[in-house]
């Protein structure tokens, strides 16, 4: 296609569409019909220009025209509290439930790896010697040592904010880097499990495993679950690049990517809860059984939320993606 000839043939239509858009609040009935027709034609022109060859200036102009016209024709949509409620009661739990075949195995394998590493560190003095000097290990594991002091080293509110930021960053990385064929996600999860295993192994070797679990479990159950959900979602996104199934690769990535973005927002709220538990409950003077009980209740509440609300939403057709009316129409493709 000769772009110069194409532009000459259709410039008048684009200019007319631009004029109508500038006067959109004062259009007559026939002018409104004309705007819709020109919008449809210009959208077709944009598709042709994109497929014919790169012309950034022309593509940019037509993209802007089409976007403005679409906003005028369909009307701008504003978020409402109903959207928030729908996301929290349907979209987010549906996305987590739908990804359960990825994050549940991720959790089981990760915990098995952590258990093996913990045993290896706890039962092999030569391994512990590579982690730190004996005097440093004693400082880490003694009563009131660094492992215990960590949870009360800062004011609770600022500590909660710090913990939430660090954990939200880790989950976001799992979700975003999943598109890189899964490898970065596996590394992030391994690093998290190694950190847990080092703590368990060192405290077990010092005969203080019960103390460490009393510090880890109140917030760790929910926190690690959020990390596993993010990792499983990231792995699913990465596998979509490899095998999109019956969908086009672009369409599959768009669908899974939108769900992953929603997942990031929902998990940020989950991590806010676990961060609050870590800052206010873990270092508190409550008995160990009470602190662990709070963690178990928080974990059970989250799993119930996912499997009850999410399962119901999925059975009703919700996938965690945008509503059909908010997505671009999908064109049929050859299998």
Coordinates of C-alpha atoms in Angstrom, one line a residue:
X1 CA 0.0 0.0 0.0
X2 CA 1.3 3.5 -1.0
X3 CA 0.9 5.5 2.3
X4 CA 1.1 8.8 0.5
X5 CA -1.8 7.9 -1.8
X6 CA -3.7 6.4 1.2
X7 CA -3.2 9.6 3.3
X8 CA -4.3 11.8 0.4
X9 CA -7.4 9.8 -0.1
X10 CA -8.5 9.8 3.6
X11 CA -7.1 12.9 5.1
X12 CA -10.3 14.8 4.6
X13 CA -12.2 12.1 6.6
X14 CA -9.7 12.3 9.5
X15 CA -9.9 16.1 9.5
X16 CA -13.6 16.0 9.6
X17 CA -13.6 13.5 12.5
X18 CA -11.2 15.8 14.4
X19 CA -13.6 18.7 13.8
X20 CA -16.6 16.8 15.0
X21 CA -14.7 15.6 18.1
X22 CA -13.9 19.2 19.0
X23 CA -17.6 20.1 18.7
X24 CA -18.9 16.9 20.3
X25 CA -21.1 18.7 22.9
X26 CA -22.9 20.7 20.2
X27 CA -23.5 18.0 17.5
X28 CA -26.8 17.6 15.7
X29 CA -28.3 14.2 15.2
X30 CA -26.9 13.7 11.7
X31 CA -23.5 14.9 12.8
X32 CA -23.5 12.3 15.6
X33 CA -24.3 9.6 13.1
X34 CA -21.5 11.0 10.9
X35 CA -19.0 10.9 13.8
X36 CA -19.8 7.2 14.5
X37 CA -19.3 6.3 10.9
X38 CA -16.0 8.2 10.6
X39 CA -14.8 6.6 13.9
X40 CA -15.4 3.1 12.4
X41 CA -13.7 4.0 9.2
X42 CA -10.7 5.6 11.0
X43 CA -10.3 2.5 13.2
X44 CA -10.2 0.4 10.0
X45 CA -7.6 2.9 8.5
X46 CA -5.5 2.6 11.6
X47 CA -5.5 -1.2 11.3
X48 CA -4.4 -1.0 7.7
X49 CA -1.7 1.5 8.4
X50 CA -0.3 -0.7 11.2
X51 CA -0.1 -3.7 9.0
X52 CA 1.2 -1.9 5.9
X53 CA 4.4 -0.6 7.4
X54 CA 5.8 1.5 10.2
X55 CA 4.9 5.2 10.1
X56 CA 5.1 6.4 13.7
X57 CA 3.7 9.9 13.0
X58 CA 0.7 8.7 11.0
X59 CA 0.0 5.8 13.4
X60 CA 0.2 8.1 16.4
X61 CA -2.3 10.6 14.9
X62 CA -4.8 7.9 14.0
X63 CA -4.4 6.2 17.4
X64 CA -5.2 9.5 19.1
X65 CA -8.2 10.1 16.8
X66 CA -9.6 6.6 17.4
X67 CA -9.1 6.8 21.2
X68 CA -10.8 10.2 21.4
X69 CA -13.7 9.0 19.1
X70 CA -14.1 5.8 21.1
X71 CA -14.3 7.8 24.4
X72 CA -17.0 10.0 22.8
X73 CA -19.0 7.2 21.3
X74 CA -18.9 4.8 24.2
X75 CA -18.8 7.4 27.0
X76 CA -16.1 7.6 29.7
X77 CA -16.6 5.1 32.4
X78 CA -15.9 6.0 36.0
X79 CA -14.9 3.6 38.7
X80 CA -17.4 3.2 41.5
X81 CA -17.7 1.6 44.9
X82 CA -19.5 -1.2 43.2
X83 CA -16.4 -1.9 41.2
X84 CA -14.4 -2.2 44.4
X85 CA -16.9 -4.5 45.9
X86 CA -17.1 -6.6 42.8
X87 CA -13.3 -6.9 42.7
X88 CA -13.1 -8.0 46.4
X89 CA -16.0 -10.4 46.4
X90 CA -15.7 -11.8 42.9
X91 CA -12.7 -10.7 40.7
X92 CA -9.8 -11.3 43.1
X93 CA -11.0 -14.5 44.8
X94 CA -11.9 -15.9 41.4
X95 CA -8.4 -15.2 40.0
X96 CA -6.8 -16.8 43.0
X97 CA -9.1 -19.8 42.9
X98 CA -8.6 -20.2 39.2
X99 CA -4.8 -20.3 39.7
X100 CA -5.0 -22.9 42.5
X101 CA -3.6 -25.6 40.3
X102 CA -0.4 -23.5 40.0
X103 CA 0.1 -22.0 43.4
X104 CA -0.9 -25.0 45.5
X105 CA 1.8 -27.3 43.9
X106 CA 4.2 -24.3 44.1
X107 CA 3.5 -24.1 47.9
X108 CA 3.9 -27.8 48.5
X109 CA 7.2 -28.1 46.5
X110 CA 8.6 -24.9 48.1
X111 CA 7.8 -26.1 51.6
X112 CA 9.4 -29.5 50.9
X113 CA 12.5 -27.7 49.6
X114 CA 12.6 -25.6 52.8
X115 CA 12.2 -28.7 55.0
X116 CA 15.1 -30.4 53.3
X117 CA 17.3 -27.3 53.5
X118 CA 16.4 -26.8 57.2
X119 CA 17.3 -30.4 58.0
X120 CA 20.6 -30.1 56.1
X121 CA 21.6 -26.9 57.9
X122 CA 20.4 -28.0 61.3
X123 CA 22.2 -31.4 61.2
X124 CA 25.5 -30.4 59.5
X125 CA 27.9 -28.2 61.5
X126 CA 30.1 -27.7 58.5
X127 CA 27.2 -26.2 56.6
X128 CA 26.4 -23.8 59.4
X129 CA 30.1 -22.8 59.5
X130 CA 29.7 -21.5 55.9
X131 CA 26.8 -19.3 56.9
X132 CA 28.6 -17.3 59.7
X133 CA 31.3 -17.6 62.4
X134 CA 30.4 -19.5 65.6
X135 CA 30.2 -16.3 67.6
X136 CA 27.8 -14.8 65.1
X137 CA 25.6 -17.9 65.1
X138 CA 25.4 -17.7 68.9
X139 CA 24.4 -14.0 68.7
X140 CA 21.7 -14.9 66.1
X141 CA 20.2 -17.8 68.1
X142 CA 20.6 -16.9 71.8
X143 CA 17.6 -15.7 73.8
X144 CA 17.0 -12.1 73.0
X145 CA 19.3 -12.5 70.0
X146 CA 19.0 -11.0 66.5
X147 CA 16.3 -13.4 65.4
X148 CA 14.0 -12.4 68.3
X149 CA 15.0 -8.7 68.4
X150 CA 14.2 -8.3 64.7
X151 CA 10.5 -8.1 65.3
X152 CA 10.7 -5.4 68.0
X153 CA 13.6 -3.4 66.5
X154 CA 11.4 -0.6 65.2
X155 CA 8.1 1.0 66.3
X156 CA 5.2 -1.3 65.2
X157 CA 3.6 1.1 62.7
X158 CA 6.8 1.8 60.8
X159 CA 7.8 -1.8 61.0
X160 CA 4.5 -2.9 59.5
X161 CA 5.0 -0.4 56.6
X162 CA 8.5 -1.7 56.0
X163 CA 7.4 -5.3 56.0
X164 CA 4.4 -4.6 53.8
X165 CA 6.6 -2.8 51.3
X166 CA 9.2 -5.5 51.1
X167 CA 6.7 -8.3 50.7
X168 CA 4.6 -6.4 48.2
X169 CA 7.7 -5.9 46.1
X170 CA 8.5 -9.6 46.2
X171 CA 5.0 -10.6 45.1
X172 CA 5.0 -7.9 42.4
X173 CA 8.3 -9.2 41.0
X174 CA 6.9 -12.8 40.9
X175 CA 3.8 -11.5 39.0
X176 CA 5.8 -9.3 36.6
X177 CA 8.8 -11.5 35.9
X178 CA 6.6 -14.6 35.2
X179 CA 6.4 -13.5 31.6
X180 CA 10.1 -14.3 31.3
X181 CA 9.5 -18.0 30.9
X182 CA 9.1 -18.7 34.6
X183 CA 12.8 -18.7 35.5
X184 CA 13.0 -15.5 37.6
X185 CA 10.0 -16.6 39.6
X186 CA 11.6 -19.9 40.6
X187 CA 14.7 -18.0 41.8
X188 CA 12.7 -15.6 43.9
X189 CA 10.8 -18.4 45.5
X190 CA 14.0 -20.3 46.2
X191 CA 15.6 -17.3 47.8
X192 CA 12.5 -16.9 50.1
X193 CA 12.6 -20.6 51.1
X194 CA 16.4 -20.5 51.7
X195 CA 15.9 -17.6 54.1
X196 CA 13.2 -19.5 56.0
X197 CA 15.3 -22.7 56.0
X198 CA 18.4 -20.9 57.4
X199 CA 16.4 -19.5 60.3
X200 CA 14.8 -22.9 61.1
X201 CA 18.0 -24.8 60.7
X202 CA 20.1 -22.4 62.9
X203 CA 17.4 -22.2 65.7
X204 CA 16.9 -25.9 65.6
X205 CA 20.6 -26.6 66.0
X206 CA 20.5 -24.3 69.1
X207 CA 17.5 -26.2 70.5
X208 CA 15.2 -23.2 70.1
X209 CA 13.1 -24.2 67.1
X210 CA 9.9 -23.8 69.2
X211 CA 10.8 -20.1 69.8
X212 CA 11.5 -19.5 66.1
X213 CA 8.2 -21.1 65.0
X214 CA 6.4 -19.1 67.5
X215 CA 7.8 -16.0 65.9
X216 CA 7.4 -17.2 62.3
X217 CA 4.0 -18.8 62.2
X218 CA 1.7 -15.9 63.3
X219 CA 2.4 -13.9 60.2
X220 CA 4.3 -16.4 58.1
X221 CA 1.3 -18.6 57.2
X222 CA -0.5 -15.8 55.4
X223 CA 2.6 -14.1 54.2
X224 CA 4.0 -17.2 52.5
X225 CA 0.6 -18.0 51.1
X226 CA 0.5 -14.6 49.4
X227 CA 4.0 -15.3 48.0
X228 CA 3.0 -18.7 46.7
X229 CA -0.1 -17.3 45.1
X230 CA 2.0 -14.7 43.3
X231 CA 4.6 -17.2 42.3
X232 CA 2.0 -19.6 41.0
X233 CA 0.3 -16.8 39.0
X234 CA 3.7 -15.7 37.6
X235 CA 4.5 -19.3 36.6
X236 CA 1.1 -19.5 34.9
X237 CA 1.8 -16.3 33.0
X238 CA 5.2 -17.6 32.0
X239 CA 3.7 -20.9 30.7
X240 CA 1.1 -18.9 28.7
X241 CA 4.1 -17.6 26.7
X242 CA 5.2 -21.1 26.0
X243 CA 1.7 -22.7 25.4
X244 CA -1.2 -20.2 25.0
X245 CA -3.6 -23.1 24.2
X246 CA -6.4 -22.4 21.8
X247 CA -6.0 -18.6 22.2
X248 CA -3.7 -16.4 20.3
X249 CA -0.5 -15.8 22.3
X250 CA -1.2 -12.1 22.3
X251 CA -4.8 -12.6 23.5
X252 CA -3.7 -15.2 26.1
X253 CA -1.0 -12.9 27.5
X254 CA -3.5 -10.0 27.6
X255 CA -6.1 -12.0 29.6
X256 CA -3.6 -13.6 32.0
X257 CA -1.7 -10.3 32.4
X258 CA -4.9 -8.3 33.3
X259 CA -5.8 -11.0 35.9
X260 CA -2.2 -10.8 37.3
X261 CA -2.5 -7.0 37.7
X262 CA -5.7 -7.5 39.6
X263 CA -4.0 -10.2 41.6
X264 CA -1.2 -7.8 42.6
X265 CA -3.7 -5.3 44.0
X266 CA -5.5 -8.0 46.0
X267 CA -2.3 -9.5 47.3
X268 CA -1.2 -6.1 48.5
X269 CA -4.2 -6.1 50.8
X270 CA -3.5 -9.6 52.0
X271 CA 0.1 -8.6 52.7
X272 CA -1.1 -5.5 54.6
X273 CA -2.9 -7.9 57.0
X274 CA 0.1 -10.2 57.4
X275 CA 2.4 -7.1 57.9
X276 CA 0.1 -5.9 60.7
X277 CA 0.2 -9.3 62.3
X278 CA 4.0 -9.4 62.1
X279 CA 4.3 -5.9 63.6
X280 CA 1.7 -6.0 66.3
X281 CA 1.1 -9.7 67.1
X282 CA 4.4 -11.5 66.6
X283 CA 6.4 -9.4 69.1
X284 CA 3.5 -9.0 71.5
X285 CA 3.4 -10.5 75.0
X286 CA 0.7 -12.9 74.1
X287 CA 1.3 -16.6 74.8
X288 CA 2.8 -18.5 71.9
X289 CA -0.3 -20.5 71.4
X290 CA -2.4 -17.4 71.1
X291 CA -0.1 -15.7 68.6
X292 CA 0.0 -18.8 66.4
X293 CA -3.7 -19.2 66.8
X294 CA -4.2 -15.7 65.3
X295 CA -2.0 -16.6 62.4
X296 CA -4.0 -19.8 61.8
X297 CA -7.3 -17.9 61.9
X298 CA -6.0 -15.4 59.4
X299 CA -4.8 -18.1 57.1
X300 CA -8.0 -20.1 57.4
X301 CA -10.1 -16.9 56.7
X302 CA -8.1 -16.2 53.5
X303 CA -8.4 -19.8 52.2
X304 CA -12.1 -19.9 53.0
X305 CA -12.5 -16.5 51.2
X306 CA -10.8 -17.9 48.1
X307 CA -12.4 -21.3 48.0
X308 CA -16.0 -20.2 48.9
X309 CA -16.3 -16.8 47.2
X310 CA -13.8 -17.5 44.5
X311 CA -15.1 -21.0 43.7
X312 CA -18.6 -19.7 43.4
X313 CA -17.6 -16.8 41.2
X314 CA -15.6 -19.2 38.9
X315 CA -18.6 -21.6 38.6
X316 CA -20.7 -18.6 37.6
X317 CA -18.2 -17.7 34.8
X318 CA -15.9 -15.1 36.4
X319 CA -12.2 -15.5 35.5
X320 CA -10.7 -12.5 37.4
X321 CA -10.3 -10.7 34.0
X322 CA -12.1 -7.5 33.1
X323 CA -15.8 -7.7 32.3
X324 CA -16.5 -8.6 28.7
X325 CA -17.9 -5.1 27.9
X326 CA -14.6 -3.6 29.1
X327 CA -12.4 -5.7 26.9
X328 CA -11.6 -5.4 23.2
X329 CA -13.6 -7.7 21.1
X330 CA -11.7 -10.9 20.1
X331 CA -11.6 -11.8 16.5
X332 CA -11.9 -15.5 15.5
X333 CA -8.6 -17.1 14.4
X334 CA -7.8 -20.3 12.6
X335 CA -7.0 -23.2 14.9

